[in-house]
Short mmCIF file of C-alpha atoms and ligand atoms in Angstrom, two decimals:
data_model
loop_
_atom_site.label_atom_id
_atom_site.label_comp_id
_atom_site.label_asym_id
_atom_site.label_seq_id
_atom_site.Cartn_x
_atom_site.Cartn_y
_atom_site.Cartn_z
CA MET A 1 11.60 -81.11 47.24
CA LYS A 2 14.46 -81.11 44.71
CA THR A 3 17.73 -79.57 45.88
CA THR A 4 21.52 -79.80 45.61
CA ILE A 5 24.18 -80.99 48.06
CA ASN A 6 25.46 -77.49 48.82
CA GLN A 7 21.94 -76.47 49.93
CA VAL A 8 21.10 -79.38 52.24
CA SER A 9 21.72 -77.42 55.46
CA LYS A 10 18.38 -75.72 54.74
CA TYR A 11 16.56 -79.05 54.77
CA VAL A 12 17.60 -80.72 58.03
CA ASP A 13 15.05 -83.37 59.06
CA GLN A 14 13.20 -82.93 55.76
CA GLU A 15 12.94 -85.27 52.81
CA VAL A 16 14.60 -84.10 49.60
CA THR A 17 15.55 -85.45 46.17
CA ILE A 18 18.99 -84.78 44.67
CA GLY A 19 20.41 -85.66 41.24
CA VAL A 20 23.75 -87.36 41.98
CA TRP A 21 26.50 -89.64 40.75
CA LEU A 22 27.88 -92.44 42.88
CA ALA A 23 31.50 -91.54 43.69
CA ASN A 24 32.21 -94.58 45.86
CA LYS A 25 30.46 -97.01 48.16
CA ARG A 26 31.00 -99.56 50.88
CA SER A 27 28.55 -101.81 52.62
CA SER A 28 28.22 -104.12 55.57
CA GLY A 29 25.46 -106.70 55.95
CA LYS A 30 22.85 -104.24 57.10
CA ILE A 31 24.02 -100.81 55.92
CA ALA A 32 25.26 -99.39 52.59
CA PHE A 33 27.27 -96.16 52.64
CA LEU A 34 27.03 -94.28 49.35
CA GLN A 35 29.50 -91.47 48.61
CA LEU A 36 27.45 -89.12 46.47
CA ARG A 37 28.46 -86.12 44.37
CA ASP A 38 26.31 -83.73 42.39
CA GLY A 39 28.80 -81.12 41.15
CA THR A 40 28.05 -78.73 44.03
CA GLY A 41 29.67 -81.02 46.60
CA PHE A 42 30.09 -84.47 48.15
CA MET A 43 27.83 -86.09 50.74
CA GLN A 44 27.26 -89.50 52.24
CA GLY A 45 23.99 -91.34 51.74
CA VAL A 46 23.21 -94.11 54.24
CA VAL A 47 20.91 -96.94 53.25
CA VAL A 48 19.76 -98.99 56.25
CA LYS A 49 18.33 -102.39 55.38
CA ALA A 50 15.64 -102.18 58.04
CA ASP A 51 14.38 -98.78 56.76
CA VAL A 52 13.92 -99.51 53.06
CA THR A 53 12.37 -102.21 50.92
CA GLU A 54 14.40 -105.37 50.30
CA GLU A 55 14.60 -104.39 46.63
CA THR A 56 15.99 -100.90 47.35
CA PHE A 57 18.64 -102.29 49.68
CA THR A 58 19.81 -104.94 47.21
CA HIS A 59 19.82 -102.30 44.49
CA ALA A 60 21.86 -99.86 46.60
CA LYS A 61 24.48 -102.53 47.28
CA SER A 62 24.86 -103.30 43.56
CA LEU A 63 25.19 -99.69 42.32
CA THR A 64 28.30 -99.14 40.23
CA GLN A 65 30.70 -96.20 40.45
CA GLU A 66 29.56 -93.09 38.49
CA THR A 67 26.01 -94.36 38.02
CA SER A 68 23.72 -91.32 37.82
CA MET A 69 20.47 -91.26 39.78
CA TYR A 70 17.87 -89.30 41.66
CA ILE A 71 18.15 -90.16 45.30
CA THR A 72 15.52 -89.34 47.90
CA GLY A 73 15.82 -89.31 51.67
CA LYS A 74 15.92 -87.33 54.90
CA ILE A 75 18.79 -84.91 55.58
CA VAL A 76 20.33 -85.24 59.04
CA GLU A 77 23.18 -83.44 60.76
CA ASP A 78 26.23 -85.57 61.38
CA ALA A 79 29.12 -84.05 63.27
CA ARG A 80 31.42 -86.97 62.31
CA SER A 81 31.34 -86.25 58.59
CA PRO A 82 33.61 -83.49 57.25
CA PHE A 83 30.60 -82.15 55.38
CA GLY A 84 28.41 -82.05 58.50
CA TYR A 85 25.28 -83.62 56.93
CA GLU A 86 24.22 -86.90 55.44
CA MET A 87 21.14 -88.39 53.82
CA GLN A 88 19.13 -91.29 55.23
CA VAL A 89 18.20 -92.77 51.88
CA LYS A 90 14.64 -93.90 51.21
CA SER A 91 14.57 -94.51 47.47
CA ILE A 92 16.84 -94.53 44.42
CA GLU A 93 15.89 -93.92 40.80
CA VAL A 94 18.75 -94.79 38.47
CA ILE A 95 19.15 -92.55 35.39
CA ASP A 96 22.11 -94.25 33.75
CA GLU A 97 24.08 -97.19 35.02
CA ALA A 98 27.84 -96.68 34.51
CA LYS A 99 29.84 -99.75 33.55
CA ASP A 100 33.55 -100.25 34.27
CA TYR A 101 34.42 -96.66 35.17
CA PRO A 102 38.17 -96.55 34.59
CA ILE A 103 39.20 -94.38 37.56
CA THR A 104 38.73 -96.55 40.61
CA PRO A 105 39.46 -95.62 44.24
CA LYS A 106 42.88 -97.33 43.95
CA GLU A 107 45.99 -95.30 43.04
CA HIS A 108 46.55 -94.54 39.36
CA GLY A 109 49.65 -93.19 37.61
CA THR A 110 49.70 -89.56 36.47
CA GLU A 111 49.80 -90.35 32.73
CA PHE A 112 46.74 -92.58 33.09
CA LEU A 113 44.90 -89.84 34.96
CA MET A 114 45.96 -87.23 32.41
CA ASP A 115 44.67 -89.45 29.58
CA HIS A 116 41.37 -89.55 31.46
CA ARG A 117 41.29 -85.88 32.40
CA HIS A 118 37.67 -85.61 31.15
CA LEU A 119 36.73 -88.07 33.94
CA TRP A 120 39.48 -87.25 36.45
CA LEU A 121 37.86 -83.81 36.91
CA ARG A 122 35.06 -85.58 38.80
CA SER A 123 37.34 -86.62 41.67
CA LYS A 124 37.10 -84.88 45.01
CA LYS A 125 40.57 -83.37 44.83
CA GLN A 126 40.16 -82.04 41.29
CA HIS A 127 36.73 -80.69 42.20
CA ALA A 128 38.27 -78.80 45.13
CA ILE A 129 41.00 -77.31 42.91
CA MET A 130 38.48 -76.13 40.28
CA LYS A 131 36.31 -74.55 43.00
CA ILE A 132 39.31 -72.64 44.37
CA ARG A 133 40.32 -71.60 40.84
CA ASN A 134 36.79 -70.28 40.38
CA GLN A 135 36.98 -68.39 43.69
CA ILE A 136 40.25 -66.75 42.64
CA ILE A 137 38.63 -65.62 39.37
CA GLN A 138 35.59 -64.23 41.22
CA ALA A 139 37.83 -62.45 43.72
CA THR A 140 39.89 -60.96 40.87
CA TYR A 141 36.83 -59.30 39.33
CA GLN A 142 35.71 -58.12 42.78
CA PHE A 143 39.11 -56.67 43.72
CA PHE A 144 39.65 -54.74 40.51
CA ALA A 145 36.07 -53.46 40.45
CA GLN A 146 36.44 -52.08 43.97
CA GLU A 147 39.79 -50.48 43.05
CA GLY A 148 38.17 -48.67 40.11
CA PHE A 149 39.63 -50.74 37.24
CA THR A 150 37.79 -51.36 33.95
CA LYS A 151 37.91 -54.86 32.45
CA ILE A 152 39.34 -54.76 28.93
CA ASP A 153 39.74 -57.66 26.51
CA PRO A 154 42.88 -57.50 24.40
CA PRO A 155 42.97 -59.55 21.15
CA ILE A 156 44.04 -63.19 21.09
CA LEU A 157 45.20 -63.05 17.45
CA THR A 158 48.00 -60.52 17.32
CA GLY A 159 50.56 -59.10 14.94
CA SER A 160 53.12 -58.00 17.53
CA ALA A 161 54.88 -59.89 20.29
CA ALA A 162 55.13 -58.54 23.83
CA GLU A 163 57.56 -60.96 25.44
CA GLY A 164 60.07 -61.84 22.69
CA THR A 165 59.62 -63.82 19.51
CA THR A 166 60.95 -67.29 20.35
CA GLU A 167 57.87 -68.56 22.17
CA LEU A 168 55.20 -67.59 19.65
CA PHE A 169 52.56 -69.83 18.14
CA HIS A 170 52.27 -68.87 14.49
CA THR A 171 49.06 -69.08 12.55
CA LYS A 172 47.88 -68.00 9.14
CA TYR A 173 45.76 -64.86 9.07
CA PHE A 174 44.52 -64.88 5.48
CA GLU A 175 47.55 -63.57 3.56
CA GLU A 176 49.41 -62.44 6.66
CA GLU A 177 51.10 -64.14 9.55
CA ALA A 178 49.61 -63.81 13.04
CA TYR A 179 50.49 -65.10 16.52
CA LEU A 180 48.44 -66.33 19.43
CA SER A 181 48.73 -63.83 22.27
CA GLN A 182 51.60 -64.37 24.70
CA SER A 183 50.55 -61.30 26.72
CA GLY A 184 47.93 -58.61 26.26
CA GLN A 185 50.19 -56.00 27.81
CA LEU A 186 50.90 -53.75 24.82
CA TYR A 187 47.16 -53.43 24.14
CA MET A 188 46.49 -52.92 27.85
CA GLU A 189 48.91 -49.96 27.78
CA ALA A 190 46.82 -48.40 25.02
CA ALA A 191 43.68 -49.12 27.06
CA ALA A 192 45.20 -47.55 30.20
CA MET A 193 45.74 -44.31 28.24
CA ALA A 194 42.03 -44.38 27.43
CA LEU A 195 40.53 -45.62 30.72
CA GLY A 196 43.19 -45.01 33.39
CA LYS A 197 43.15 -48.29 35.31
CA VAL A 198 42.37 -51.45 33.37
CA PHE A 199 42.75 -55.20 33.74
CA SER A 200 42.41 -58.16 31.44
CA PHE A 201 41.84 -61.83 32.07
CA GLY A 202 42.49 -64.13 29.18
CA PRO A 203 44.23 -67.12 27.68
CA THR A 204 47.93 -66.84 26.96
CA PHE A 205 49.97 -69.05 24.66
CA ARG A 206 53.66 -69.79 24.89
CA ALA A 207 55.49 -72.32 22.76
CA GLU A 208 58.00 -72.90 25.55
CA LYS A 209 59.87 -76.16 25.31
CA SER A 210 59.86 -76.34 29.13
CA LYS A 211 58.66 -79.50 30.74
CA THR A 212 58.49 -78.38 34.36
CA ARG A 213 55.84 -78.39 37.03
CA ARG A 214 55.38 -74.62 36.55
CA HIS A 215 54.95 -74.42 32.78
CA LEU A 216 51.84 -74.73 30.67
CA ILE A 217 51.67 -74.07 26.93
CA GLU A 218 48.28 -72.41 27.36
CA PHE A 219 47.59 -70.61 30.61
CA TRP A 220 45.42 -67.76 31.89
CA MET A 221 46.82 -64.43 32.89
CA ILE A 222 45.40 -61.41 34.71
CA GLU A 223 47.06 -58.24 33.42
CA PRO A 224 46.36 -54.92 35.14
CA GLU A 225 47.80 -51.71 33.66
CA MET A 226 47.70 -48.32 35.37
CA ALA A 227 48.29 -44.79 34.07
CA PHE A 228 49.97 -42.18 36.33
CA THR A 229 51.38 -44.97 38.48
CA THR A 230 54.89 -45.49 39.83
CA HIS A 231 56.80 -48.72 40.37
CA ASP A 232 56.18 -48.62 44.14
CA GLU A 233 52.48 -47.90 43.72
CA SER A 234 52.22 -50.89 41.40
CA LEU A 235 53.88 -53.16 44.00
CA GLU A 236 51.34 -52.00 46.57
CA ILE A 237 48.43 -52.92 44.29
CA GLN A 238 50.04 -56.32 43.66
CA GLU A 239 50.45 -57.22 47.32
CA ASN A 240 46.94 -56.03 48.18
CA TYR A 241 45.55 -58.07 45.28
CA VAL A 242 47.36 -61.26 46.33
CA GLN A 243 46.33 -60.79 49.96
CA PHE A 244 42.73 -60.31 48.79
CA LEU A 245 42.84 -63.55 46.75
CA VAL A 246 44.11 -65.58 49.69
CA GLU A 247 41.58 -64.05 52.12
CA SER A 248 38.77 -64.73 49.69
CA VAL A 249 39.73 -68.40 49.33
CA LEU A 250 40.14 -68.72 53.11
CA SER A 251 36.67 -67.37 53.73
CA HIS A 252 34.78 -69.17 50.92
CA CYS A 253 36.61 -72.46 50.37
CA GLN A 254 37.18 -74.04 53.79
CA LEU A 255 35.82 -77.42 52.71
CA GLU A 256 37.99 -77.46 49.60
CA LEU A 257 41.13 -76.44 51.51
CA ASN A 258 40.41 -79.26 53.99
CA THR A 259 39.99 -81.74 51.13
CA LEU A 260 43.39 -80.66 49.81
CA GLU A 261 44.87 -80.79 53.33
CA ARG A 262 46.22 -77.29 52.76
CA SER A 263 47.91 -75.66 55.76
CA LEU A 264 45.60 -72.78 56.71
CA GLU A 265 48.20 -71.41 59.07
CA ARG A 266 50.58 -70.74 56.16
CA LEU A 267 47.86 -69.01 54.13
CA GLU A 268 46.74 -66.90 57.08
CA LYS A 269 50.22 -65.32 57.16
CA ILE A 270 49.79 -63.83 53.67
CA LYS A 271 49.27 -60.20 54.65
CA ALA A 272 50.65 -57.11 52.90
CA PRO A 273 53.23 -55.63 52.89
CA PHE A 274 55.38 -58.33 51.29
CA PRO A 275 59.18 -58.28 51.61
CA ARG A 276 61.13 -56.66 48.74
CA ILE A 277 64.69 -57.46 47.79
CA THR A 278 66.68 -56.21 44.83
CA TYR A 279 68.13 -58.57 42.24
CA ASP A 280 71.60 -57.59 43.58
CA LYS A 281 70.59 -58.72 47.05
CA ALA A 282 69.05 -61.92 45.64
CA ILE A 283 72.37 -62.82 44.00
CA GLU A 284 74.19 -62.13 47.29
CA LEU A 285 71.71 -64.29 49.17
CA LEU A 286 72.19 -67.13 46.69
CA LYS A 287 75.97 -66.91 47.02
CA GLU A 288 75.60 -67.07 50.82
CA LYS A 289 73.44 -70.17 50.39
CA GLY A 290 76.20 -71.79 48.36
CA TYR A 291 74.87 -71.37 44.79
CA THR A 292 77.89 -71.11 42.53
CA ASP A 293 75.97 -71.55 39.26
CA ILE A 294 74.73 -67.97 38.99
CA GLU A 295 76.45 -64.66 38.30
CA TRP A 296 75.17 -61.10 38.25
CA GLY A 297 73.51 -60.55 34.86
CA GLU A 298 72.00 -64.03 34.54
CA ASP A 299 68.33 -64.83 34.94
CA LEU A 300 67.22 -66.72 38.03
CA GLY A 301 66.13 -70.33 37.52
CA ALA A 302 63.44 -72.22 39.42
CA PRO A 303 65.91 -73.61 42.04
CA HIS A 304 67.18 -70.06 42.70
CA GLU A 305 63.66 -68.73 43.17
CA THR A 306 62.87 -71.59 45.53
CA ALA A 307 66.04 -70.95 47.55
CA ILE A 308 65.16 -67.27 47.93
CA ALA A 309 61.54 -68.03 48.83
CA GLU A 310 62.74 -70.31 51.65
CA SER A 311 63.97 -67.26 53.57
CA PHE A 312 60.43 -65.80 53.76
CA ASP A 313 56.99 -67.01 54.80
CA LYS A 314 55.22 -64.48 52.56
CA PRO A 315 55.58 -63.93 48.82
CA VAL A 316 58.73 -61.90 48.10
CA PHE A 317 59.30 -59.27 45.41
CA ILE A 318 62.62 -59.42 43.58
CA THR A 319 63.12 -55.99 42.01
CA HIS A 320 65.55 -54.15 39.72
CA TYR A 321 66.73 -56.93 37.38
CA PRO A 322 69.53 -56.24 34.88
CA THR A 323 68.21 -54.47 31.78
CA ASN A 324 69.63 -57.01 29.32
CA ILE A 325 67.65 -60.00 30.67
CA LYS A 326 64.29 -58.22 30.71
CA ALA A 327 61.73 -57.16 28.08
CA PHE A 328 62.35 -54.18 25.78
CA TYR A 329 59.56 -52.04 27.25
CA MET A 330 60.81 -51.89 30.86
CA LYS A 331 61.79 -48.51 32.25
CA PRO A 332 65.39 -48.08 33.44
CA ASP A 333 66.01 -47.12 37.04
CA PRO A 334 66.68 -43.34 36.86
CA ASN A 335 69.59 -43.74 39.31
CA ARG A 336 71.23 -46.67 37.55
CA ASP A 337 70.52 -47.50 33.94
CA ASN A 338 71.81 -51.08 33.90
CA VAL A 339 68.77 -52.22 35.91
CA VAL A 340 65.06 -51.75 35.25
CA LEU A 341 62.08 -50.83 37.43
CA CYS A 342 60.53 -54.26 37.50
CA ALA A 343 59.57 -56.94 40.00
CA ASP A 344 58.82 -60.62 39.99
CA LEU A 345 56.71 -61.87 42.88
CA ILE A 346 57.89 -65.26 44.12
CA ALA A 347 55.37 -67.37 46.03
CA PRO A 348 56.45 -69.07 49.26
CA GLU A 349 57.03 -72.82 49.64
CA GLY A 350 58.68 -73.31 46.23
CA TYR A 351 55.71 -72.47 43.98
CA GLY A 352 57.80 -70.04 41.95
CA GLU A 353 57.09 -66.75 40.22
CA ILE A 354 53.41 -65.86 40.21
CA ILE A 355 53.66 -62.23 39.01
CA GLY A 356 55.92 -60.43 36.56
CA GLY A 357 55.55 -56.68 36.23
CA SER A 358 57.29 -53.37 35.57
CA SER A 359 57.16 -49.67 34.94
CA ARG A 360 57.00 -49.07 31.20
CA ILE A 361 59.25 -46.79 29.17
CA ASP A 362 57.28 -43.60 28.59
CA ASP A 363 59.99 -41.69 26.67
CA LEU A 364 59.63 -41.88 22.87
CA GLU A 365 63.34 -41.62 22.07
CA LEU A 366 64.38 -44.32 24.50
CA LEU A 367 61.67 -46.67 23.26
CA GLU A 368 62.81 -46.10 19.66
CA GLN A 369 66.35 -46.92 20.74
CA ARG A 370 65.15 -50.18 22.37
CA TYR A 371 63.34 -51.15 19.14
CA LYS A 372 66.65 -50.94 17.32
CA GLU A 373 68.54 -52.90 19.99
CA HIS A 374 65.89 -55.65 19.94
CA ASN A 375 65.48 -55.67 16.12
CA LEU A 376 61.74 -54.99 16.38
CA SER A 377 60.02 -53.92 13.20
CA ASP A 378 58.70 -50.36 13.32
CA GLU A 379 55.68 -51.33 11.29
CA ALA A 380 54.26 -53.89 13.73
CA TYR A 381 54.94 -51.69 16.73
CA ASN A 382 54.25 -48.25 15.34
CA TRP A 383 50.90 -47.98 17.11
CA TYR A 384 52.64 -48.77 20.42
CA LEU A 385 55.15 -45.95 19.83
CA GLU A 386 52.28 -43.53 19.24
CA LEU A 387 51.20 -44.00 22.88
CA ARG A 388 54.41 -42.07 23.72
CA LYS A 389 53.67 -39.31 21.22
CA TYR A 390 50.30 -38.15 22.42
CA GLY A 391 50.35 -37.34 26.13
CA SER A 392 52.75 -40.00 27.42
CA VAL A 393 52.52 -40.61 31.19
CA PRO A 394 54.38 -42.77 33.70
CA HIS A 395 52.57 -46.09 33.84
CA ALA A 396 53.07 -49.59 35.18
CA GLY A 397 51.44 -52.96 35.07
CA PHE A 398 51.86 -56.63 35.80
CA GLY A 399 50.71 -60.11 34.89
CA LEU A 400 49.60 -62.74 37.40
CA GLY A 401 49.64 -66.34 36.19
CA LEU A 402 46.37 -67.90 37.33
CA GLU A 403 47.49 -71.53 37.36
CA ARG A 404 50.65 -70.93 39.37
CA THR A 405 48.62 -68.91 41.86
CA VAL A 406 46.04 -71.70 42.12
CA ALA A 407 48.83 -74.27 42.58
CA TRP A 408 50.32 -72.27 45.43
CA ILE A 409 47.03 -71.49 47.23
CA CYS A 410 45.87 -75.10 46.85
CA GLY A 411 49.27 -76.54 47.77
CA VAL A 412 49.29 -78.62 44.57
CA ASP A 413 52.69 -79.61 43.17
CA HIS A 414 52.07 -79.35 39.43
CA VAL A 415 50.21 -76.73 37.38
CA ARG A 416 48.69 -79.50 35.22
CA GLU A 417 46.05 -80.04 37.93
CA THR A 418 45.11 -76.36 38.17
CA ILE A 419 43.53 -75.90 34.72
CA PRO A 420 40.60 -78.04 33.48
CA PHE A 421 42.32 -79.32 30.32
CA PRO A 422 46.07 -78.66 30.45
CA ARG A 423 48.07 -78.12 27.29
CA LEU A 424 51.57 -79.40 27.92
CA LEU A 425 54.65 -79.99 25.81
CA ASN A 426 53.51 -83.51 24.90
CA ARG A 427 49.78 -83.22 25.44
CA LEU A 428 46.97 -81.83 23.31
CA TYR A 429 44.32 -84.39 24.36
CA PRO A 430 41.77 -84.68 25.86
O1 4AD B 1 56.56 -62.64 33.58
P1 4AD B 1 55.64 -62.79 32.41
O2 4AD B 1 56.18 -63.36 31.16
O3 4AD B 1 55.05 -61.34 32.18
C1 4AD B 1 54.36 -60.89 31.10
O4 4AD B 1 53.89 -61.56 30.21
C2 4AD B 1 54.08 -59.41 31.18
N1 4AD B 1 53.79 -58.91 29.84
C3 4AD B 1 52.92 -59.18 32.12
C4 4AD B 1 52.57 -57.73 32.25
O5 4AD B 1 53.36 -56.97 32.78
N2 4AD B 1 51.40 -57.35 31.81
O6 4AD B 1 54.38 -63.67 32.85
C5 4AD B 1 53.57 -63.27 33.92
C6 4AD B 1 53.16 -64.47 34.75
C7 4AD B 1 54.33 -65.21 35.41
O7 4AD B 1 54.70 -64.58 36.60
C8 4AD B 1 53.72 -66.58 35.67
O8 4AD B 1 52.90 -66.54 36.82
C9 4AD B 1 52.83 -66.75 34.47
O9 4AD B 1 52.56 -65.48 33.94
N3 4AD B 1 53.46 -67.60 33.45
C10 4AD B 1 53.15 -68.90 33.24
N4 4AD B 1 52.28 -69.72 33.85
C11 4AD B 1 52.18 -70.99 33.41
N5 4AD B 1 52.90 -71.48 32.36
C12 4AD B 1 53.79 -70.68 31.72
N6 4AD B 1 54.47 -71.17 30.69
C13 4AD B 1 53.94 -69.33 32.16
N7 4AD B 1 54.70 -68.29 31.74
C14 4AD B 1 54.39 -67.25 32.55
#
């Protein structure tokens, strides 16, 4: 019977064959312990000298790391192993013998591992992170489907910028100039006027010269946009969505969370509603904590976000930022026009901002005024203005950065480990 590691619980006390790679091994005189992986999981194979032919035992002891093979044996329950099962190996059929695999069980430096990302992905920790990333993507589709959203795919090649022009990747588009998308938001607003509640999930490109543990040049963003929706209603959707993601990982990825030694107790606390503080209050809090390097009107940096997050054990919304440090499309607070109806959601434990969102300006005249203030060309944005001419409605939306969310839920320090092939300031390979 051919099966996979994640299915072995169905075959206790039966003999099965699994296609595997050898992740690691150790042996004593009479027993060889093979750490096997097949992509679906990791499992130990035990080769007992007395139970196999002399040839099989010698062979098992000489297997090299990452050799691929079909391995056959009986599945047994084993309470001592984190996986709960192991294989009593009977025979081994090598497919390809790997020679001098560069990533050995010893410690390697980050640059070395990054140079070998195509192989590093095979390690147990990286496998766990990719599985959790996958679970978050699955849960995203599930959540928005059950909330009545339609998935919409905005273009990747664009003519207009959503988040300011400094971070754009330029490319030739025949005779014209185009940019790689830095947010699908403007298109999602058009889609929301057609389909009500929509969300996108796609690659996002930012030529940010930031070399921090939270910045990627290419990352993936989930961008919901909702017609007839207020700022507060949008915050409610956001906290329910984030709670749903965490619950989904907790219920489907126990093994992976254990591999990453993630504190379950901290994740179990992530229940809506999340605390909300205004930008004004955030500045006050920072002053109380002794930060003298920030004044009202300036954007918060990573250390400020971390300091604020320390006061809470759930993600915290910082709302109502000053108008002049936020994007042109954000709607002013009707009671106070020097701040906008926006919120950043800051993850706990220093993982930084995972969501940025706002209510959008729905008044034609005000939007036209903002175009002038921001020197935006009418031509490139004319279609966006038209959304305010034909049945404009209050609407809001947000963007969740997938990699930062994965980093937080996994408890991984740097976003470079949360995407299969990270694009960083100094890295385009592999
Ligand atoms: O706050 P941002 O820039 O928001 C927007 O792009 C809006 N147009 C979204 C919307 O309202 N539809 O980015 C949203 C999120 C951030 O909170 C962060 O999680 C992530 O995207 N992000 C990055 N992640 C990794 N590397 C980077 N360089 C990132 N820049 C933003």
